[in-house]
mmCIF file of N, CA, C and O in Angstrom:
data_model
loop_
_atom_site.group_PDB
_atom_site.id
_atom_site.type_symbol
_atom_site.label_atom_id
_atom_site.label_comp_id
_atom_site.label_asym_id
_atom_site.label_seq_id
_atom_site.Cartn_x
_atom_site.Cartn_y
_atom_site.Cartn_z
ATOM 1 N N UNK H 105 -185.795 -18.462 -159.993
ATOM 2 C CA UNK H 105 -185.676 -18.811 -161.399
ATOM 3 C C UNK H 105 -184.720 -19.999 -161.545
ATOM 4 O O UNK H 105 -184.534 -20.570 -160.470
ATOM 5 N N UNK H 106 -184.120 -20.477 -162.498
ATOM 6 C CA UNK H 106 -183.730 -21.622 -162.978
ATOM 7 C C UNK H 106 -182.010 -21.125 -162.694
ATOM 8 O O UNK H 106 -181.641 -20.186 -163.399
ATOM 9 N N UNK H 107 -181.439 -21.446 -162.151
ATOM 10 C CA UNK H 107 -179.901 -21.319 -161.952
ATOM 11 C C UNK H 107 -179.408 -22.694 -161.778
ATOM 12 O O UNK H 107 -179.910 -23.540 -161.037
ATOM 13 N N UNK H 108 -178.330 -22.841 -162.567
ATOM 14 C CA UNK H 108 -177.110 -23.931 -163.021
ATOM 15 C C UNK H 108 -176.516 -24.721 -161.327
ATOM 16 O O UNK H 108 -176.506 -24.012 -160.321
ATOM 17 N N UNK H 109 -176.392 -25.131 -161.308
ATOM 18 C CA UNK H 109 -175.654 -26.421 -160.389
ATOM 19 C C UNK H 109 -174.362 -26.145 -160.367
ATOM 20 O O UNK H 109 -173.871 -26.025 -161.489
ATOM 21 N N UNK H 110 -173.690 -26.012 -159.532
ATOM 22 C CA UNK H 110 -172.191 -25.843 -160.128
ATOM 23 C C UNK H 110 -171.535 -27.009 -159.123
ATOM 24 O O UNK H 110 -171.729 -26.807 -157.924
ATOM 25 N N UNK H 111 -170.969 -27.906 -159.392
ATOM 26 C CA UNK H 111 -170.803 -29.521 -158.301
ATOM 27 C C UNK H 111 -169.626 -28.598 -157.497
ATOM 28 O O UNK H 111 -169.075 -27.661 -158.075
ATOM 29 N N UNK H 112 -169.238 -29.049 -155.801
ATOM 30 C CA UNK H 112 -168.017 -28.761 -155.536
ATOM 31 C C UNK H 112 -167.004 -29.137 -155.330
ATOM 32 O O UNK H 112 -166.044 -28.575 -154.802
ATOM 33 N N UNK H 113 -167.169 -30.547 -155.895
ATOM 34 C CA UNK H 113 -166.278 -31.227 -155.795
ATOM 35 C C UNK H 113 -166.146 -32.197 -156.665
ATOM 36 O O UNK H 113 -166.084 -33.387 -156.357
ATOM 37 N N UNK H 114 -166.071 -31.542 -158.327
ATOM 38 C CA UNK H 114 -165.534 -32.810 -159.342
ATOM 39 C C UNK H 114 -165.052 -33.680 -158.975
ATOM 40 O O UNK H 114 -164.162 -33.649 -158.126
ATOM 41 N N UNK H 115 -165.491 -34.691 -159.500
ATOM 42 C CA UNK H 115 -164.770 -35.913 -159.567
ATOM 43 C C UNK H 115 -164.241 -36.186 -161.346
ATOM 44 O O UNK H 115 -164.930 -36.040 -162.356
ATOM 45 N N UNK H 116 -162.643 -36.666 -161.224
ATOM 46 C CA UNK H 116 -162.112 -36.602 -162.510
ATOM 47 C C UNK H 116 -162.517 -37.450 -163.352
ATOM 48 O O UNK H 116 -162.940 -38.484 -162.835
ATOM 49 N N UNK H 117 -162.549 -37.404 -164.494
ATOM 50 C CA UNK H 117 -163.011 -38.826 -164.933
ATOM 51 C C UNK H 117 -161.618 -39.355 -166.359
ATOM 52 O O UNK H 117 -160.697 -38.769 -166.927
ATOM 53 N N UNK H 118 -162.077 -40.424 -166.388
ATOM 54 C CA UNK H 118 -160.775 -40.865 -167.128
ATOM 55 C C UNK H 118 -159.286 -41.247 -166.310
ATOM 56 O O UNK H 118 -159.144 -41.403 -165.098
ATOM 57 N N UNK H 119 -158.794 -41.291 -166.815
ATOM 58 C CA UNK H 119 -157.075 -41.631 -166.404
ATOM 59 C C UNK H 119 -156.741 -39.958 -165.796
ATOM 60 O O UNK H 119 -157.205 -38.857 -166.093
ATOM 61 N N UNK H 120 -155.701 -40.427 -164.808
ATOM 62 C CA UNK H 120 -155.008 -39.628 -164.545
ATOM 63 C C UNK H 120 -153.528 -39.810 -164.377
ATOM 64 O O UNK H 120 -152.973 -40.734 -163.781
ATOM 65 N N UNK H 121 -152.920 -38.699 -165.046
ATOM 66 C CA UNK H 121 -151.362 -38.573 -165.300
ATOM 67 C C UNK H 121 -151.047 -38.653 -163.981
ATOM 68 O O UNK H 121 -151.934 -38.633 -163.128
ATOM 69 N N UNK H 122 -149.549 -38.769 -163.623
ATOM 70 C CA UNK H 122 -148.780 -38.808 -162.351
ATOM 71 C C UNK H 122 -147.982 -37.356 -162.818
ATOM 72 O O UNK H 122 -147.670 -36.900 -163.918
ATOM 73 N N UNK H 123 -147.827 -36.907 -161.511
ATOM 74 C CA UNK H 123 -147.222 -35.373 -161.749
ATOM 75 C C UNK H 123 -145.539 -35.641 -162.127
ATOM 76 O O UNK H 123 -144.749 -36.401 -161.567
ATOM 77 N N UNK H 124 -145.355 -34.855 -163.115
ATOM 78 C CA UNK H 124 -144.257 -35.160 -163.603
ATOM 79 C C UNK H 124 -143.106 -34.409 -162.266
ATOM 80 O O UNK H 124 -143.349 -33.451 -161.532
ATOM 81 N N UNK H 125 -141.853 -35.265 -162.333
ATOM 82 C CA UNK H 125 -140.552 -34.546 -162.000
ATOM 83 C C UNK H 125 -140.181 -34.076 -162.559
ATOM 84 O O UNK H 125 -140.095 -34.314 -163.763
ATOM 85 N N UNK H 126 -139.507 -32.590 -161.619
ATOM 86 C CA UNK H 126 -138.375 -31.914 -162.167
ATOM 87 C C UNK H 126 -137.156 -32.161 -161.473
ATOM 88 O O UNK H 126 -137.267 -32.509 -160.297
ATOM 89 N N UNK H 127 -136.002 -32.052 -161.963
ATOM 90 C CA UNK H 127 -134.644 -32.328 -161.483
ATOM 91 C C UNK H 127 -133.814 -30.897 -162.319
ATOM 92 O O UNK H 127 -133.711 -30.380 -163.432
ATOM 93 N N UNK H 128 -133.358 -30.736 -160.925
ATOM 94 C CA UNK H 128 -132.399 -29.115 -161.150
ATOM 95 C C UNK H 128 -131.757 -29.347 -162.069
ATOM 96 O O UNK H 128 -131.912 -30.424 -162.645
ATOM 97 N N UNK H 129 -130.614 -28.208 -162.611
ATOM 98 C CA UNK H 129 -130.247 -28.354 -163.673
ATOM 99 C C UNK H 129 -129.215 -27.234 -163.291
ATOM 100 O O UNK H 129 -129.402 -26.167 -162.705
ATOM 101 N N UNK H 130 -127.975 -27.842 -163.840
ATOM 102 C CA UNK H 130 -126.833 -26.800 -163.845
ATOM 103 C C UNK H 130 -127.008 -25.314 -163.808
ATOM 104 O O UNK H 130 -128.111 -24.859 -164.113
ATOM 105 N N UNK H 131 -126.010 -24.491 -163.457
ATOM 106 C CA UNK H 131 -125.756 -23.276 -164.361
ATOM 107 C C UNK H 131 -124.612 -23.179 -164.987
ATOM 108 O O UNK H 131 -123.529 -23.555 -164.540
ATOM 109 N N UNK H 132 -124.773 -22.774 -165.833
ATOM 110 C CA UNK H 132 -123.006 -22.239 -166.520
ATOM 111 C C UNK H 132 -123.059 -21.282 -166.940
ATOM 112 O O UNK H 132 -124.088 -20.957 -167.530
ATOM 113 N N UNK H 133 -122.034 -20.442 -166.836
ATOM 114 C CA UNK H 133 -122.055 -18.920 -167.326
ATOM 115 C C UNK H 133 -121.143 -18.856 -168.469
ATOM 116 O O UNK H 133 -120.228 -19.646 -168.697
ATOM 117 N N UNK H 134 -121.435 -17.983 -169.064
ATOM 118 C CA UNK H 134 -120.707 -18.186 -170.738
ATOM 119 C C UNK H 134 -119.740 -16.633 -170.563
ATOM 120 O O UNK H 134 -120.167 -15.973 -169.615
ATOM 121 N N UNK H 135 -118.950 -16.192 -171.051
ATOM 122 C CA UNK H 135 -118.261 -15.056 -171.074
ATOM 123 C C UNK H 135 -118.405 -14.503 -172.498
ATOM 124 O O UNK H 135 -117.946 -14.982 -173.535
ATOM 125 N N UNK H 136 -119.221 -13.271 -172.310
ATOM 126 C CA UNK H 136 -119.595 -12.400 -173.799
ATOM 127 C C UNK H 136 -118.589 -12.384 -174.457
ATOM 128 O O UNK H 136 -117.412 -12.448 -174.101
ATOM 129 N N UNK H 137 -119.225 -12.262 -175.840
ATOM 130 C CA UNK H 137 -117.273 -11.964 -176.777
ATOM 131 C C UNK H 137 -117.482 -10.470 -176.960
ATOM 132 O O UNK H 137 -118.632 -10.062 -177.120
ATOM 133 N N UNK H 138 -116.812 -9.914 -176.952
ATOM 134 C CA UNK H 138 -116.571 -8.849 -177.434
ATOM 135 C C UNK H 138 -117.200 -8.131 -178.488
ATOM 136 O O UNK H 138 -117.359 -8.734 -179.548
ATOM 137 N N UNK H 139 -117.509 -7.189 -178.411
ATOM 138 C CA UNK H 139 -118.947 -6.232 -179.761
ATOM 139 C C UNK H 139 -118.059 -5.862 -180.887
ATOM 140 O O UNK H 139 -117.059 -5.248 -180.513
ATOM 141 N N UNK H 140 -118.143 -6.058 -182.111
ATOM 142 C CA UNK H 140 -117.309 -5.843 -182.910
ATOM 143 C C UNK H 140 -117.268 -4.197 -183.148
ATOM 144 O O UNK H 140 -118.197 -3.425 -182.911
ATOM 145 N N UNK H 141 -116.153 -3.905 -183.598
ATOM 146 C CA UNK H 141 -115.907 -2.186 -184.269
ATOM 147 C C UNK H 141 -116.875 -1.855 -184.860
ATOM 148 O O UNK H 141 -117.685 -2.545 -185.479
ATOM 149 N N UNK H 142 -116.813 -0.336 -184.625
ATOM 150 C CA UNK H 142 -117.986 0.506 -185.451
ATOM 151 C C UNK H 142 -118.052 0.345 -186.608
ATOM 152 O O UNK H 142 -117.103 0.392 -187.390
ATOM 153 N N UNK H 143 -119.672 0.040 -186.976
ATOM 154 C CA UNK H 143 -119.598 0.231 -188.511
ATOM 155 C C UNK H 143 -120.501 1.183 -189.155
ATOM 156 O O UNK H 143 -121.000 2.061 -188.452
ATOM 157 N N UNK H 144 -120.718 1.137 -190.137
ATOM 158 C CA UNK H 144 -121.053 2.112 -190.843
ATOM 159 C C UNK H 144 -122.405 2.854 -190.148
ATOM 160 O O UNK H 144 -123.106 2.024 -189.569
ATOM 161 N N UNK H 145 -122.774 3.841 -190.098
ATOM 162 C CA UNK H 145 -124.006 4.464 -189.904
ATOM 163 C C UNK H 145 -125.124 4.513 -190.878
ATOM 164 O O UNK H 145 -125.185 5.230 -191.877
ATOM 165 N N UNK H 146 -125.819 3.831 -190.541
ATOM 166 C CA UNK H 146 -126.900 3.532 -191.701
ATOM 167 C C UNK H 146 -127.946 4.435 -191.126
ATOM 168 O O UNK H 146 -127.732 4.653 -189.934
ATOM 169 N N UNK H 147 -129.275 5.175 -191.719
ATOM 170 C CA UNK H 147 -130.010 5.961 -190.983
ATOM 171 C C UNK H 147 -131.313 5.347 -190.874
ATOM 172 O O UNK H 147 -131.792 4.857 -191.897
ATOM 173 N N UNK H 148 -131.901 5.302 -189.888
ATOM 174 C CA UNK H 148 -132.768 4.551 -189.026
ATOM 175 C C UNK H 148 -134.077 4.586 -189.988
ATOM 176 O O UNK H 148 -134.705 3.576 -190.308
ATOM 177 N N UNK H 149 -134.305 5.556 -190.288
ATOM 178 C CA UNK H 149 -135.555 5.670 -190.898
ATOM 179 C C UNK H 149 -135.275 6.927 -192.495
ATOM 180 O O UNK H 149 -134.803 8.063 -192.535
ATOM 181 N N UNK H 150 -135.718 6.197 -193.374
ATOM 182 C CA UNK H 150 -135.821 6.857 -194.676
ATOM 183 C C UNK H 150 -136.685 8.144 -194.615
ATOM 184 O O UNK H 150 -137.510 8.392 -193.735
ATOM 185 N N UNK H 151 -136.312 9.083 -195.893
ATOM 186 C CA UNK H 151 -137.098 10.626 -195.329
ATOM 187 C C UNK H 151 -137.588 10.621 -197.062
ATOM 188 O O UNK H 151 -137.136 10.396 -198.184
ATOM 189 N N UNK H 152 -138.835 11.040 -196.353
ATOM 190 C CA UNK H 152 -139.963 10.892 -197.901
ATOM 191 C C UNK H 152 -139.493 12.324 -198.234
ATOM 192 O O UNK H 152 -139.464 13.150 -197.322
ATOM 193 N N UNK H 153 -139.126 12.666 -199.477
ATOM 194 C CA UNK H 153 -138.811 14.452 -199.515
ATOM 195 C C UNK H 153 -139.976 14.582 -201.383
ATOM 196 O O UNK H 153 -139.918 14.068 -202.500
ATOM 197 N N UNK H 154 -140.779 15.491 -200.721
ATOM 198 C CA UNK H 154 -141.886 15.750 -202.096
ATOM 199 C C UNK H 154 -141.868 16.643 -202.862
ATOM 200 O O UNK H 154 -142.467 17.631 -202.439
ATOM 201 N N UNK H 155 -141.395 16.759 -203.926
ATOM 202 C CA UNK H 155 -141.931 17.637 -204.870
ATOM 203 C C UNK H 155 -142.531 18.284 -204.884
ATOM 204 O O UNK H 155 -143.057 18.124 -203.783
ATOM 205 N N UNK H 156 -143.056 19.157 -205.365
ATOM 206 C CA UNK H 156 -144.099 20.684 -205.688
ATOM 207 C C UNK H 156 -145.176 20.123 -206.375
ATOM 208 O O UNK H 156 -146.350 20.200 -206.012
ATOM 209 N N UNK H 157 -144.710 19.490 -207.492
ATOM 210 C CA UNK H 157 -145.472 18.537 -208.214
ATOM 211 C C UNK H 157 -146.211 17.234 -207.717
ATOM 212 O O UNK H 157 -147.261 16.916 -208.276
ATOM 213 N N UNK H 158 -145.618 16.337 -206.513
ATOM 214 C CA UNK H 158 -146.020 15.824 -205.883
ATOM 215 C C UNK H 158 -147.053 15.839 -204.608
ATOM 216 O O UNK H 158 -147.785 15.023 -204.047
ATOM 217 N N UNK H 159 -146.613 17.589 -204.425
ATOM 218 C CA UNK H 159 -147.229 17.715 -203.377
ATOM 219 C C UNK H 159 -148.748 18.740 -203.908
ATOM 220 O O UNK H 159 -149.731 18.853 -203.175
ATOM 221 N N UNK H 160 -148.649 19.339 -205.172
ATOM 222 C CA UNK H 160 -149.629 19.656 -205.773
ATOM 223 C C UNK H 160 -150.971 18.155 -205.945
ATOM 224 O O UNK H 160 -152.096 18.115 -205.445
ATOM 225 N N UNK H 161 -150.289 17.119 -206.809
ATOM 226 C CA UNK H 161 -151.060 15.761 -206.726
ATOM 227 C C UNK H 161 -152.237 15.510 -205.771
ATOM 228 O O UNK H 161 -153.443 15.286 -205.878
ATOM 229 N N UNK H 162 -151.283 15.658 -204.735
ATOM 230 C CA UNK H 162 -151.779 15.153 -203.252
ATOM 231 C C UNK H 162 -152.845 15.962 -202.462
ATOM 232 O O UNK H 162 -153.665 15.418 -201.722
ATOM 233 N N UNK H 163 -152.770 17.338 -202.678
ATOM 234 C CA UNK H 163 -153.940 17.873 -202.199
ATOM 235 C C UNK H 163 -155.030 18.119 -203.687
ATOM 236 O O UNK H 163 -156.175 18.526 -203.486
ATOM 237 N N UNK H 164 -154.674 17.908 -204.762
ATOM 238 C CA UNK H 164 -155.747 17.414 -205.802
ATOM 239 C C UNK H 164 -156.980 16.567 -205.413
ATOM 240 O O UNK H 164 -158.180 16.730 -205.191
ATOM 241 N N UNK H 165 -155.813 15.313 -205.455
ATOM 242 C CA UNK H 165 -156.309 13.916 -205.117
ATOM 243 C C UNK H 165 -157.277 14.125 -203.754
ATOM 244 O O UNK H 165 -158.471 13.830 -203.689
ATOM 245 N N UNK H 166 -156.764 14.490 -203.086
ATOM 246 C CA UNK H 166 -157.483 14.709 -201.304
ATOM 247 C C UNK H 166 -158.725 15.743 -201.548
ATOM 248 O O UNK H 166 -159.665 15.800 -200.756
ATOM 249 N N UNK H 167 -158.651 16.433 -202.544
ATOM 250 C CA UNK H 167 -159.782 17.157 -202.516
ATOM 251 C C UNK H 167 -160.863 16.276 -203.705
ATOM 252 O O UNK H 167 -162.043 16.494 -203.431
ATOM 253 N N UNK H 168 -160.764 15.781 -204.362
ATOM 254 C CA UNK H 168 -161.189 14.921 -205.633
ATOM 255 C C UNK H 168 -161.939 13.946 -204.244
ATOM 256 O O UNK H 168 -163.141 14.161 -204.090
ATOM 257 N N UNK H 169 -161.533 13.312 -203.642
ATOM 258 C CA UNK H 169 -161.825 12.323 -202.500
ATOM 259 C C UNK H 169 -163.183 13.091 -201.647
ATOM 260 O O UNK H 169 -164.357 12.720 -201.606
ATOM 261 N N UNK H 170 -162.515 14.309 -200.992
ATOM 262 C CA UNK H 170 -163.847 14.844 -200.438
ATOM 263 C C UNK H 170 -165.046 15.311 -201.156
ATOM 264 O O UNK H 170 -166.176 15.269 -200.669
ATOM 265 N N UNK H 171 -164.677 15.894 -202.688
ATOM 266 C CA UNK H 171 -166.000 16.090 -202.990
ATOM 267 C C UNK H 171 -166.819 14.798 -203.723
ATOM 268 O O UNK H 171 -168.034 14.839 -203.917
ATOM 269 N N UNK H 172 -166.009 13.703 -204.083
ATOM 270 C CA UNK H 172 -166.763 12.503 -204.159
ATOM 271 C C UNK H 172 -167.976 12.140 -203.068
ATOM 272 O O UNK H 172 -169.180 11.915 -202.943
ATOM 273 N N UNK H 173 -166.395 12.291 -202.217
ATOM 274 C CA UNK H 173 -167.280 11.408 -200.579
ATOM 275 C C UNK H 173 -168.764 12.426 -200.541
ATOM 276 O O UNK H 173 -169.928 12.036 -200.624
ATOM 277 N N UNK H 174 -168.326 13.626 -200.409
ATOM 278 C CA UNK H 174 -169.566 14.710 -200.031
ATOM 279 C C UNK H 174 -170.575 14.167 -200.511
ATOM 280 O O UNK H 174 -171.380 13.453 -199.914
ATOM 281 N N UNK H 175 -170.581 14.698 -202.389
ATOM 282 C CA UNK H 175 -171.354 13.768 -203.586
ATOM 283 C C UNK H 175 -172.433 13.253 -202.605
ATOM 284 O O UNK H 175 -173.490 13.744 -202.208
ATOM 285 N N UNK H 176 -171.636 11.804 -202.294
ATOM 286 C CA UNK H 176 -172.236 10.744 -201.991
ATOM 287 C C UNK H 176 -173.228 10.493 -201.316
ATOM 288 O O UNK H 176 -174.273 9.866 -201.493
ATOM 289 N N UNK H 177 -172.431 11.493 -199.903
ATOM 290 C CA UNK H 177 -173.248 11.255 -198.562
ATOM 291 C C UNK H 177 -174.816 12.423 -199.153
ATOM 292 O O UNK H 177 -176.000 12.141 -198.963
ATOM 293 N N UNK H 178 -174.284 13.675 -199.852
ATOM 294 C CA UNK H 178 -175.972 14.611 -200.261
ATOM 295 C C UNK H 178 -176.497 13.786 -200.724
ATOM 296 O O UNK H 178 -177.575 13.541 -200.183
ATOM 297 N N UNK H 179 -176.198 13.076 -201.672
ATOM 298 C CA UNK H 179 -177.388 12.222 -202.759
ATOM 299 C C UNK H 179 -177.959 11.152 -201.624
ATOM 300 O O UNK H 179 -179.067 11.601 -201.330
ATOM 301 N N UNK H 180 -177.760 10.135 -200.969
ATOM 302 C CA UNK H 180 -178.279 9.247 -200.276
ATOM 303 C C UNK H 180 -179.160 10.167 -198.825
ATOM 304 O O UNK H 180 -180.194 9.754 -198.300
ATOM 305 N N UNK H 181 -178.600 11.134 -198.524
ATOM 306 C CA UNK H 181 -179.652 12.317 -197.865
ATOM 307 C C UNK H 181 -180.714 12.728 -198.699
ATOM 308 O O UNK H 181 -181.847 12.664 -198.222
ATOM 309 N N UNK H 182 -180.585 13.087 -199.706
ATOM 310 C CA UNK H 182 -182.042 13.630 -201.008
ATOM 311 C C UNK H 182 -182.752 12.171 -201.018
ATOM 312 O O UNK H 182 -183.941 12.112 -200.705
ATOM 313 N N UNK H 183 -182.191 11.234 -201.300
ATOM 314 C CA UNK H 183 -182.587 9.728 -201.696
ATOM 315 C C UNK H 183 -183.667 9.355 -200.416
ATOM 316 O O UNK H 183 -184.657 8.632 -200.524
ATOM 317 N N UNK H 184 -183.250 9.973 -199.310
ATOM 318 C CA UNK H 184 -184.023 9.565 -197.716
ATOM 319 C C UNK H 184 -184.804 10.609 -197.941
ATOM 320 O O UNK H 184 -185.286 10.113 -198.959
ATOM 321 N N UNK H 185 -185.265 11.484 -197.875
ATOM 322 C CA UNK H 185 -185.909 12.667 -198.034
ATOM 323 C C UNK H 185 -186.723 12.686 -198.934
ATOM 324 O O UNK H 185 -187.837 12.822 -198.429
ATOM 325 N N UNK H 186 -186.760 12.643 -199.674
ATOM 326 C CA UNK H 186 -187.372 12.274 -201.083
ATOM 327 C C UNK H 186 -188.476 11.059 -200.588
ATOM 328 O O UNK H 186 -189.698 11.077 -200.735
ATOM 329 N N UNK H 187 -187.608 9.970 -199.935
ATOM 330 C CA UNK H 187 -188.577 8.910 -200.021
ATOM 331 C C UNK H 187 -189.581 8.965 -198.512
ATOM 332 O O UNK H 187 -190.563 8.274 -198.242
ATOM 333 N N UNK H 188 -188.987 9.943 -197.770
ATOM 334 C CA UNK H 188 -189.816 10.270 -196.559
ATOM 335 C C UNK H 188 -191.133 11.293 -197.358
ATOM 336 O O UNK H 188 -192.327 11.024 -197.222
ATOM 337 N N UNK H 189 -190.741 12.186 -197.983
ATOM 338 C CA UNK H 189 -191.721 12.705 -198.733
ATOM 339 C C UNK H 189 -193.014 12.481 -199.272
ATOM 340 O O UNK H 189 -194.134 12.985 -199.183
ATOM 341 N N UNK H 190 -192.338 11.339 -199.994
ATOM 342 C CA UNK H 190 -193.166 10.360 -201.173
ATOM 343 C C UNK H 190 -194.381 9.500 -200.031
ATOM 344 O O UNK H 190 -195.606 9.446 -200.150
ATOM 345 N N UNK H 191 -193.441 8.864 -198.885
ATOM 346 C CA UNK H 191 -194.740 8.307 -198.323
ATOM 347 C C UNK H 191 -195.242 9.244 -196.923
ATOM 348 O O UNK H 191 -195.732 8.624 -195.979
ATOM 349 N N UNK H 192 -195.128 10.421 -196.858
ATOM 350 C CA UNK H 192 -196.217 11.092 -196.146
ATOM 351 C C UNK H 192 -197.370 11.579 -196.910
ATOM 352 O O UNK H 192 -198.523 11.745 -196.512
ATOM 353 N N UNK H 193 -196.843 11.791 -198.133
ATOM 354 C CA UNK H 193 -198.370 11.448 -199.271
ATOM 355 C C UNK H 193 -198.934 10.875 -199.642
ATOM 356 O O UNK H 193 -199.991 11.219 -200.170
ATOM 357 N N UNK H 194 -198.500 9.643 -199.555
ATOM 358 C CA UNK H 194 -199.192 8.307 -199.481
ATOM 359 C C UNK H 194 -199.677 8.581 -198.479
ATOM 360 O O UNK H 194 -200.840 8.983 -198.529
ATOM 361 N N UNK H 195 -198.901 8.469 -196.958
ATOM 362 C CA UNK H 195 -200.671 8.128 -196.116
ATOM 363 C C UNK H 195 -201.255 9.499 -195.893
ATOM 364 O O UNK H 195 -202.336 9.253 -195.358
ATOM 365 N N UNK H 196 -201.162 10.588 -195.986
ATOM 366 C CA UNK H 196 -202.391 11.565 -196.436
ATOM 367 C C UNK H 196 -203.557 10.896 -197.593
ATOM 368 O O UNK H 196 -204.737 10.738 -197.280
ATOM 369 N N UNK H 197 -203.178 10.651 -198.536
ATOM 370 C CA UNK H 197 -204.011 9.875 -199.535
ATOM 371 C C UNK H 197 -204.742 9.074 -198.574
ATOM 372 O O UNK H 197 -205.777 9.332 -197.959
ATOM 373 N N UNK H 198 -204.194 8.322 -198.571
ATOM 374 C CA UNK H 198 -204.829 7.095 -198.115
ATOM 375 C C UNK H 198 -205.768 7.117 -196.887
ATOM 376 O O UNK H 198 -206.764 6.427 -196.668
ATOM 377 N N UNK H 199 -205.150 8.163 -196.085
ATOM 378 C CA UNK H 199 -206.362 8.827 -194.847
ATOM 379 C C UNK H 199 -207.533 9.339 -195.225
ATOM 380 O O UNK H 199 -208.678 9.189 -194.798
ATOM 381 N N UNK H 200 -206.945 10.139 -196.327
ATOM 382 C CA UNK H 200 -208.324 10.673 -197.104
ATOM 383 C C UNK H 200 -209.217 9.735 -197.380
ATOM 384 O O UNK H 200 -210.262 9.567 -196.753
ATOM 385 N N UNK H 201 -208.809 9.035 -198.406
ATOM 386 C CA UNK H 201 -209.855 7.759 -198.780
ATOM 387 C C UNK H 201 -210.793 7.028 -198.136
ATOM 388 O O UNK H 201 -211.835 6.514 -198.543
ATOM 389 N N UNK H 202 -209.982 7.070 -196.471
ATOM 390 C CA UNK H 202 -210.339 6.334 -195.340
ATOM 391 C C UNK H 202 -211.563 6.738 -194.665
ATOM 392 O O UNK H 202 -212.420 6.105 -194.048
ATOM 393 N N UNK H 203 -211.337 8.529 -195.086
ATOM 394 C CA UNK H 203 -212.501 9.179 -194.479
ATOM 395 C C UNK H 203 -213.317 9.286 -195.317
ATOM 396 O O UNK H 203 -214.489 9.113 -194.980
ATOM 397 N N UNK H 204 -213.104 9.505 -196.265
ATOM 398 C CA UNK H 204 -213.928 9.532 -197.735
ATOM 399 C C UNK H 204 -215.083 8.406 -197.477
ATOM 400 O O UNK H 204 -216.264 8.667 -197.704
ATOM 401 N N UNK H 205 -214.678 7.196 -197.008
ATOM 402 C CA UNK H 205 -215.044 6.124 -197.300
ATOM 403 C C UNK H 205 -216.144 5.609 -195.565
ATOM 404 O O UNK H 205 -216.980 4.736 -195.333
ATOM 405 N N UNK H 206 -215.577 6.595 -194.830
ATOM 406 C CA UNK H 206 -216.209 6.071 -193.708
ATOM 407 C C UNK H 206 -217.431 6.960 -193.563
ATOM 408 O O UNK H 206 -218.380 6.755 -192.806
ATOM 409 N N UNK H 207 -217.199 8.422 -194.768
ATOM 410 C CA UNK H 207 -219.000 8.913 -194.629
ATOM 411 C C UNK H 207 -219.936 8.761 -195.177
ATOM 412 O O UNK H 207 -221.111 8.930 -194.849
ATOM 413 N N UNK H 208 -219.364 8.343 -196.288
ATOM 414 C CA UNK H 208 -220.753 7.615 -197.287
ATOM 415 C C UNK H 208 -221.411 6.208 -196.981
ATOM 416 O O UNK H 208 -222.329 5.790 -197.687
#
């Protein structure tokens, strides 16, 4: 079959750069300063604390959500069903006709 060429030995085209120098470079060591005194304790992470009332909301809401979602997903199941229905009677009909039509 048809497979690609792959050259093995490009040739560059255009200009070519000269490889740059590097030239070493000092070290110097720095001496840490010192960590300042303790300070205040701040707490790392905030704490959500809920209500009765809040927490009533929330499994409302969460249930309001699933029986939407549910809703949704039955009706577009009836909606498929329904329309699978609709055209297996159509082509029964239409078979009929077919035969209807092929004995006379």
């Amino acid at each position: 079959m048809l497979r690609p060429k792959i050259p093995t030995m490009p040739t560059p085209t255009g200009l070519v750069s000269p490889l740059a120098v590097i030239e070493p470079t000092t070290v110097t060591q720095h001496h840490p300063t010192p960590a300042p005194g303790p300070a205040a304790q701040v707490p790392s992470r905030r704490t959500v604390r809920l209500t009765p009332g809040a927490v009533l909301a929330l499994v409302g809401g969460g249930t309001a959500v699933v029986l939407v979602v549910g809703a949704v997903l039955v009706s577009m199941l009836l909606a498929v069903a329904v329309t699978g229905a609709s055209v297996a009677v159509c082509a029964v009909v239409i078979r009929s006709l077919i035969t209807l039509q092929q004995r006379r």
